Coordinates of C-alpha atoms in Angstrom, one line a residue:
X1 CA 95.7 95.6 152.0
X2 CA 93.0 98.4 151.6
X3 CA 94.6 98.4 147.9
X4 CA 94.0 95.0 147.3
X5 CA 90.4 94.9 148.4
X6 CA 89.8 97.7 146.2
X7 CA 91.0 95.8 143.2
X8 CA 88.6 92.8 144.0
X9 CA 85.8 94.9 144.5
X10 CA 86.0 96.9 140.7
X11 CA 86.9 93.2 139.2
X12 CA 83.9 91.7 141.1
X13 CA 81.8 94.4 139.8
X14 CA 82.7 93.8 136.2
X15 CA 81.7 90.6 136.9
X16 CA 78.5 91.3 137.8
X17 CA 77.6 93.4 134.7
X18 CA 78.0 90.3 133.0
X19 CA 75.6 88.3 135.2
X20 CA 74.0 89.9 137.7
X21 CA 72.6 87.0 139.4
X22 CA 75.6 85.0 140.2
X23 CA 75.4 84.5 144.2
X24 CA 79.0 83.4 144.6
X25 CA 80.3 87.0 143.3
X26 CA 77.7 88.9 145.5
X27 CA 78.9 87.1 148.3
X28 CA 82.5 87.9 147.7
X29 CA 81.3 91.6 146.8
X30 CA 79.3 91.6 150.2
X31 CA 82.3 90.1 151.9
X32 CA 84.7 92.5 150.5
X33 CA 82.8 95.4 151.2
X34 CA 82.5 94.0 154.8
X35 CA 86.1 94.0 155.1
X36 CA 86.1 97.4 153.3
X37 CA 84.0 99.4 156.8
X38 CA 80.7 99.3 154.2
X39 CA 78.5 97.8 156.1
X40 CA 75.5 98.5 154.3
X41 CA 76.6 97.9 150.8
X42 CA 77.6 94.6 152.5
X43 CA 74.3 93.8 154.0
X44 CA 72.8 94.7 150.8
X45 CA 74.5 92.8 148.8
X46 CA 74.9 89.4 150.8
X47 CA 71.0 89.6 150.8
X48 CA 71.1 89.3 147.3
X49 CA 73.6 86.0 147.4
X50 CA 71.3 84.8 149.8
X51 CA 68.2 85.6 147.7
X52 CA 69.7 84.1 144.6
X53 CA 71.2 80.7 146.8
X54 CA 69.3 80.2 150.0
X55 CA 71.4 77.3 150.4
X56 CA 74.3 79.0 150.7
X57 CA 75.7 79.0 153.7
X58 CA 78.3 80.7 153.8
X59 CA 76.0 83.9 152.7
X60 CA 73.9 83.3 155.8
X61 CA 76.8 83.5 158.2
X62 CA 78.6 86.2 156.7
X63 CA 75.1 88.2 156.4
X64 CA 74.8 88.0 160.3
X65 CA 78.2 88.8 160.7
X66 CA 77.5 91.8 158.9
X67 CA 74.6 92.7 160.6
X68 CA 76.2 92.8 163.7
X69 CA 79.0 94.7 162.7
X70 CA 76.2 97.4 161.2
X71 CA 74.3 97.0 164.7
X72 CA 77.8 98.2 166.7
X73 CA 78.3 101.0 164.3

């Protein structure tokens, strides 16, 4: 699975190069790198979907999710 998620995360990073403000990909990079153990990186980066979309829900959630997960560690 590891494998997997390490594939998303290069291909969501290519996307970003392209354009580096598209919430939906930082959320998926923040979630992926959630699922990944990096907490930070994840945090990071779902603050940045949330920055760019403050509607999006979804980033909100998975930012406190994330943020607990850092707090335990």
């Amino acid at each position: 699975m590891s494998e997997n998620l390490e594939e998303i995360l290069q291909v969501l990073k290519a996307g970003l190069l392209v354009n580096p403000k598209d919430p939906y990909k930082r959320f998926k990079l923040g979630s992926t790198l959630r699922k990944l153990g990096e907490l930070q990186k994840a945090v990071d980066e779902l603050r940045r979907a949330v920055e760019l979309d403050p509607k999006k829900f979804n980033a909100h959630y998975e930012l406190g999710l994330s943020l607990e997960d850092l707090e335990r560690h």
